[in-house]
Amino acid sequence: MTDEREITLTINGTERTLEVEPRRLLVHAIREDLDMTGTHIGCDTGNCGACTVLRDGEPIKSCLMFATQADGSEIMTVEGMEDLPESDGELHPLQEGFHEEHGLQCGYCTPGMLMAGKALLDENPDPDEAEIREAISGNLCRCTGYQNIVKSIEYAADELAAQPATDGGTAAVEPGSSADVAANAPGTTGDADGPTAADDADGSDQFDGYDTEGGFSCGVENCCGGPSTDAEHHGDNA
Amino acid sequence: MKAAPFEHHEPTSLSQAVSLIESLDEPTILAGGQSLVPMLRFRLARPDTVVDINGIDELDYLHEADGYLKMGALARHADVEDSELITERYGSFADAAPLVADPQIRNRGTIVGSIAQADPKGDWGSILIAHDGEVVAAGPDGERTVPIDELFLLPYDTSLGENELITEARVPTPVEREGSAYHKLKRKTGDYAMAGVAARLILDEDGRIETAGIGMTAVDITNARAADAEDHLEGERPSADLFEAAGELAAEQSNPESDEHGDASYKERMVEVLTQRALGDAAERAGVTKRRVTP
């Protein structure tokens, strides 16, 4: 046998020390050594994202990392969600969202989806649909077609936005927020992509080659031989 | 499946790593691990020793210094993606970073690891080619720089010595009237490129192309330079016709294989299109105004 080494993980707030072989994957340490089977192993290749956990707040695939590499870090798994302040000892708003919006069928991908969703909402509490889809792009679901997963995360974003309002905080968000989801979610059309898509689609942006006759334009009138990286304009060479 | 047992080392300084690598027999270096870990667990790689460099803080940087953009061996894809410096000054890097794999993998995988892996489907090799970049390799005899054109030999094979590790990848900082871009075609989000093209243009004061760099992804046995297209561009004024011709030359120089993603002729056509698009964006970022028509 190879040597085992001692590592310490703070998993869902509890410090745990364990002996692992260097070849032991983090996901196996979590599931088998710590007996926390909420984190799933799906594909064994790093594709499916079912094993996603948060390491020091960042989503990572725990099947693509050795346990030794997580020594000293803070790991959060799906089991830790109910202890978060926003859960109030019950389901986390994300979990509630997956329940309310039918964000799962077989449920295999769900722990990973929840972790990816958590990482997104921590960074960006009010994501649009494209941002949600990007955030879960490393997580495969073979049942839902993703529509309801997106809705579930939108649901959680609205719930979380409404929460501070109950403490007298950001009141403005509160009443409109759930209506927003209702308006957005059912028939999510191409419009959801918002202004950038519309900009391209209006036809005014068609490309027809380059203006080279007049030299350059840096956008400043009567300047210049071209934009400079240090934003300094140069002599008129037109 | 589990990885075969290996001896494991975690150096905390570069000098420690270098002497370790020198003393060990064919060690494998573990950085981000997003390709290596699955290779180990499928036993496609069975090294006796693994040297994990993640604890070497001095290799964790992404900054400009001495006329280069320098990326240490622990700079992650996500570091590039989140960097304001990159967004402001390095169009091709900013284009490519969000297209690498998926968010979880970008949090762990490294630029240098991707280059050292020498997968022809890797994006960063093409970008280094377009920018005339180089890597810094450390070994028992000290450091040396290896121009990117001399690094890739075959898929997963580089010209590095067995006792060397890449500590840094770097490209020259942009000059005036420089622009770059990266375009990538992939079957679905998170996939490797079916084809990808990085382009970099530097224009002279007169508006002519002084320097052109074009690197291609996934269409040859390594990341490849489209040298004929570069030659054709230099000395000319940017135009749609010129870029179309450059695209054709790049496609001719590419050497894709037919596979489940598409046949070779389709991929060549994609190289042509992606080259035109990357050149168009690079030219615009270099300060050429696109002529637009309003219907």
Tab-separated table of N, CA, C and O in Angstrom, chain B residues 147-201:
chain	number	residue	atom	x	y	z
B	147	PRO	N	10.044	29.079	-27.310
B	147	PRO	CA	9.003	29.697	-28.138
B	147	PRO	C	7.893	28.679	-28.386
B	147	PRO	O	8.176	27.487	-28.544
B	148	ILE	N	6.673	29.158	-28.441
B	148	ILE	CA	5.541	28.233	-28.549
B	148	ILE	C	5.652	27.359	-29.797
B	148	ILE	O	5.258	26.193	-29.786
B	149	ASP	N	6.247	27.901	-30.883
B	149	ASP	CA	6.364	27.104	-32.112
B	149	ASP	C	7.304	25.912	-31.944
B	149	ASP	O	7.290	24.992	-32.754
B	150	GLU	N	8.128	25.965	-30.917
B	150	GLU	CA	9.062	24.850	-30.713
B	150	GLU	C	8.611	23.901	-29.602
B	150	GLU	O	9.328	22.972	-29.238
B	151	LEU	N	7.420	24.156	-29.056
B	151	LEU	CA	6.997	23.355	-27.900
B	151	LEU	C	6.244	22.085	-28.291
B	151	LEU	O	6.545	20.996	-27.828
B	152	PHE	N	5.252	22.248	-29.163
B	152	PHE	CA	4.367	21.110	-29.461
B	152	PHE	C	4.988	20.199	-30.513
B	152	PHE	O	5.373	20.648	-31.587
B	153	LEU	N	5.086	18.905	-30.219
B	153	LEU	CA	5.642	17.953	-31.182
B	153	LEU	C	4.540	17.077	-31.771
B	153	LEU	O	4.398	16.961	-32.974
B	154	LEU	N	3.784	16.464	-30.887
B	154	LEU	CA	2.722	15.541	-31.276
B	154	LEU	C	1.604	15.726	-30.254
B	154	LEU	O	1.802	16.414	-29.254
B	155	PRO	N	0.449	15.094	-30.485
B	155	PRO	CA	-0.567	15.171	-29.438
B	155	PRO	C	0.018	14.672	-28.112
B	155	PRO	O	0.625	13.600	-28.063
B	156	TYR	N	-0.132	15.451	-27.077
B	156	TYR	CA	0.337	15.129	-25.719
B	156	TYR	C	1.851	14.989	-25.615
B	156	TYR	O	2.356	14.345	-24.717
B	157	ASP	N	2.553	15.561	-26.556
B	157	ASP	CA	4.003	15.437	-26.527
B	157	ASP	C	4.643	16.798	-26.812
B	157	ASP	O	4.315	17.454	-27.801
B	158	THR	N	5.548	17.190	-25.919
B	158	THR	CA	6.228	18.472	-26.093
B	158	THR	C	7.739	18.261	-26.126
B	158	THR	O	8.233	17.178	-25.840
B	159	SER	N	8.445	19.330	-26.435
B	159	SER	CA	9.904	19.259	-26.507
B	159	SER	C	10.560	19.436	-25.141
B	159	SER	O	11.773	19.531	-25.045
B	160	LEU	N	9.757	19.494	-24.079
B	160	LEU	CA	10.338	19.641	-22.744
B	160	LEU	C	11.159	18.415	-22.371
B	160	LEU	O	10.815	17.300	-22.749
B	161	GLY	N	12.199	18.650	-21.614
B	161	GLY	CA	12.972	17.534	-21.083
B	161	GLY	C	12.219	16.863	-19.944
B	161	GLY	O	11.300	17.454	-19.366
B	162	GLU	N	12.623	15.651	-19.636
B	162	GLU	CA	11.917	14.918	-18.576
B	162	GLU	C	12.058	15.564	-17.208
B	162	GLU	O	11.231	15.358	-16.323
B	163	ASN	N	13.130	16.344	-17.052
B	163	ASN	CA	13.355	16.982	-15.754
B	163	ASN	C	12.844	18.411	-15.705
B	163	ASN	O	13.164	19.145	-14.785
B	164	GLU	N	12.097	18.799	-16.720
B	164	GLU	CA	11.664	20.186	-16.767
B	164	GLU	C	10.174	20.312	-16.462
B	164	GLU	O	9.387	19.415	-16.750
B	165	LEU	N	9.827	21.459	-15.888
B	165	LEU	CA	8.414	21.779	-15.794
B	165	LEU	C	8.203	23.207	-16.270
B	165	LEU	O	9.100	24.053	-16.158
B	166	ILE	N	7.024	23.448	-16.829
B	166	ILE	CA	6.718	24.801	-17.289
B	166	ILE	C	6.251	25.616	-16.094
B	166	ILE	O	5.308	25.225	-15.406
B	167	THR	N	6.929	26.714	-15.843
B	167	THR	CA	6.538	27.552	-14.707
B	167	THR	C	5.673	28.720	-15.141
B	167	THR	O	4.981	29.324	-14.333
B	168	GLU	N	5.741	29.048	-16.424
B	168	GLU	CA	5.056	30.268	-16.853
B	168	GLU	C	4.780	30.203	-18.351
B	168	GLU	O	5.575	29.661	-19.110
B	169	ALA	N	3.644	30.775	-18.753
B	169	ALA	CA	3.376	31.027	-20.167
B	169	ALA	C	3.279	32.534	-20.308
B	169	ALA	O	2.778	33.208	-19.403
B	170	ARG	N	3.779	33.080	-21.411
B	170	ARG	CA	3.715	34.535	-21.528
B	170	ARG	C	3.597	34.986	-22.969
B	170	ARG	O	4.036	34.299	-23.896
B	171	VAL	N	3.005	36.140	-23.132
B	171	VAL	CA	2.897	36.761	-24.458
B	171	VAL	C	3.293	38.228	-24.307
B	171	VAL	O	3.141	38.806	-23.225
B	172	PRO	N	3.805	38.836	-25.386
B	172	PRO	CA	4.177	40.254	-25.296
B	172	PRO	C	2.950	41.117	-24.981
B	172	PRO	O	1.856	40.829	-25.465
B	173	THR	N	3.159	42.143	-24.177
B	173	THR	CA	2.044	43.065	-23.903
B	173	THR	C	1.668	43.789	-25.195
B	173	THR	O	2.518	43.989	-26.068
B	174	PRO	N	0.403	44.166	-25.323
B	174	PRO	CA	-0.030	44.771	-26.580
B	174	PRO	C	0.636	46.131	-26.843
B	174	PRO	O	0.924	46.882	-25.913
B	175	VAL	N	0.875	46.386	-28.106
B	175	VAL	CA	1.405	47.678	-28.514
B	175	VAL	C	0.255	48.514	-29.069
B	175	VAL	O	-0.901	48.077	-29.078
B	176	GLU	N	0.554	49.691	-29.557
B	176	GLU	CA	-0.485	50.502	-30.172
B	176	GLU	C	-1.009	49.817	-31.427
B	176	GLU	O	-0.265	49.153	-32.132
B	177	ARG	N	-2.266	50.009	-31.678
B	177	ARG	CA	-2.926	49.466	-32.879
B	177	ARG	C	-2.781	47.946	-32.956
B	177	ARG	O	-2.458	47.391	-33.997
B	178	GLU	N	-2.970	47.293	-31.801
B	178	GLU	CA	-2.977	45.833	-31.776
B	178	GLU	C	-4.354	45.350	-31.332
B	178	GLU	O	-4.980	45.962	-30.462
B	179	GLY	N	-4.802	44.275	-31.932
B	179	GLY	CA	-6.058	43.670	-31.501
B	179	GLY	C	-5.981	42.163	-31.689
B	179	GLY	O	-5.251	41.671	-32.548
B	180	SER	N	-6.741	41.439	-30.867
B	180	SER	CA	-6.734	39.983	-31.006
B	180	SER	C	-8.115	39.428	-30.679
B	180	SER	O	-8.931	40.106	-30.035
B	181	ALA	N	-8.346	38.214	-31.126
B	181	ALA	CA	-9.664	37.591	-30.907
B	181	ALA	C	-9.536	36.078	-31.002
B	181	ALA	O	-8.560	35.560	-31.565
B	182	TYR	N	-10.527	35.387	-30.442
B	182	TYR	CA	-10.568	33.933	-30.557
B	182	TYR	C	-11.988	33.507	-30.879
B	182	TYR	O	-12.944	33.958	-30.246
B	183	HIS	N	-12.116	32.680	-31.879
B	183	HIS	CA	-13.419	32.109	-32.224
B	183	HIS	C	-13.328	30.593	-32.171
B	183	HIS	O	-12.352	30.010	-32.639
B	184	LYS	N	-14.373	29.988	-31.614
B	184	LYS	CA	-14.342	28.540	-31.376
B	184	LYS	C	-15.691	27.952	-31.729
B	184	LYS	O	-16.729	28.492	-31.345
B	185	LEU	N	-15.644	26.860	-32.450
B	185	LEU	CA	-16.863	26.137	-32.762
B	185	LEU	C	-16.867	24.846	-31.966
B	185	LEU	O	-15.901	24.086	-31.989
B	186	LYS	N	-17.927	24.615	-31.223
B	186	LYS	CA	-18.015	23.374	-30.457
B	186	LYS	C	-19.438	22.862	-30.517
B	186	LYS	O	-20.369	23.624	-30.751
B	187	ARG	N	-19.546	21.565	-30.291
B	187	ARG	CA	-20.843	20.943	-30.487
B	187	ARG	C	-21.824	21.366	-29.409
B	187	ARG	O	-23.005	21.564	-29.647
B	188	LYS	N	-21.347	21.469	-28.206
B	188	LYS	CA	-22.214	21.937	-27.132
B	188	LYS	C	-21.354	22.648	-26.092
B	188	LYS	O	-20.133	22.503	-26.083
B	189	THR	N	-22.032	23.394	-25.218
B	189	THR	CA	-21.330	24.086	-24.151
B	189	THR	C	-20.427	23.121	-23.398
B	189	THR	O	-20.834	22.013	-23.078
B	190	GLY	N	-19.223	23.543	-23.137
B	190	GLY	CA	-18.324	22.730	-22.339
B	190	GLY	C	-17.444	21.796	-23.148
B	190	GLY	O	-16.490	21.250	-22.628
B	191	ASP	N	-17.773	21.621	-24.417
B	191	ASP	CA	-16.975	20.704	-25.228
B	191	ASP	C	-15.635	21.306	-25.629
B	191	ASP	O	-15.451	22.509	-25.614
B	192	TYR	N	-14.752	20.421	-26.024
B	192	TYR	CA	-13.550	20.849	-26.717
B	192	TYR	C	-13.955	21.441	-28.061
B	192	TYR	O	-15.053	21.214	-28.562
B	193	ALA	N	-13.008	22.183	-28.642
B	193	ALA	CA	-13.274	22.783	-29.948
B	193	ALA	C	-13.389	21.713	-31.022
B	193	ALA	O	-12.659	20.729	-31.027
B	194	MET	N	-14.334	21.929	-31.940
B	194	MET	CA	-14.353	21.173	-33.183
B	194	MET	C	-13.350	21.848	-34.124
B	194	MET	O	-12.652	21.211	-34.885
B	195	ALA	N	-13.319	23.154	-34.019
B	195	ALA	CA	-12.295	23.967	-34.683
B	195	ALA	C	-12.240	25.292	-33.942
B	195	ALA	O	-13.259	25.750	-33.419
B	196	GLY	N	-11.065	25.875	-33.885
B	196	GLY	CA	-10.928	27.181	-33.236
B	196	GLY	C	-9.822	27.968	-33.904
B	196	GLY	O	-8.877	27.377	-34.441
B	197	VAL	N	-9.965	29.286	-33.918
B	197	VAL	CA	-8.938	30.132	-34.532
B	197	VAL	C	-8.673	31.347	-33.650
B	197	VAL	O	-9.610	32.057	-33.268
B	198	ALA	N	-7.409	31.563	-33.339
B	198	ALA	CA	-6.982	32.775	-32.639
B	198	ALA	C	-6.284	33.677	-33.647
B	198	ALA	O	-5.500	33.192	-34.470
B	199	ALA	N	-6.590	34.962	-33.600
B	199	ALA	CA	-5.933	35.898	-34.518
B	199	ALA	C	-5.447	37.113	-33.759
B	199	ALA	O	-6.073	37.553	-32.799
B	200	ARG	N	-4.315	37.621	-34.194
B	200	ARG	CA	-3.772	38.843	-33.602
B	200	ARG	C	-3.220	39.703	-34.729
B	200	ARG	O	-2.529	39.195	-35.626
B	201	LEU	N	-3.557	40.974	-34.716
B	201	LEU	CA	-3.086	41.893	-35.746
B	201	LEU	C	-2.442	43.115	-35.103
B	201	LEU	O	-2.942	43.635	-34.104
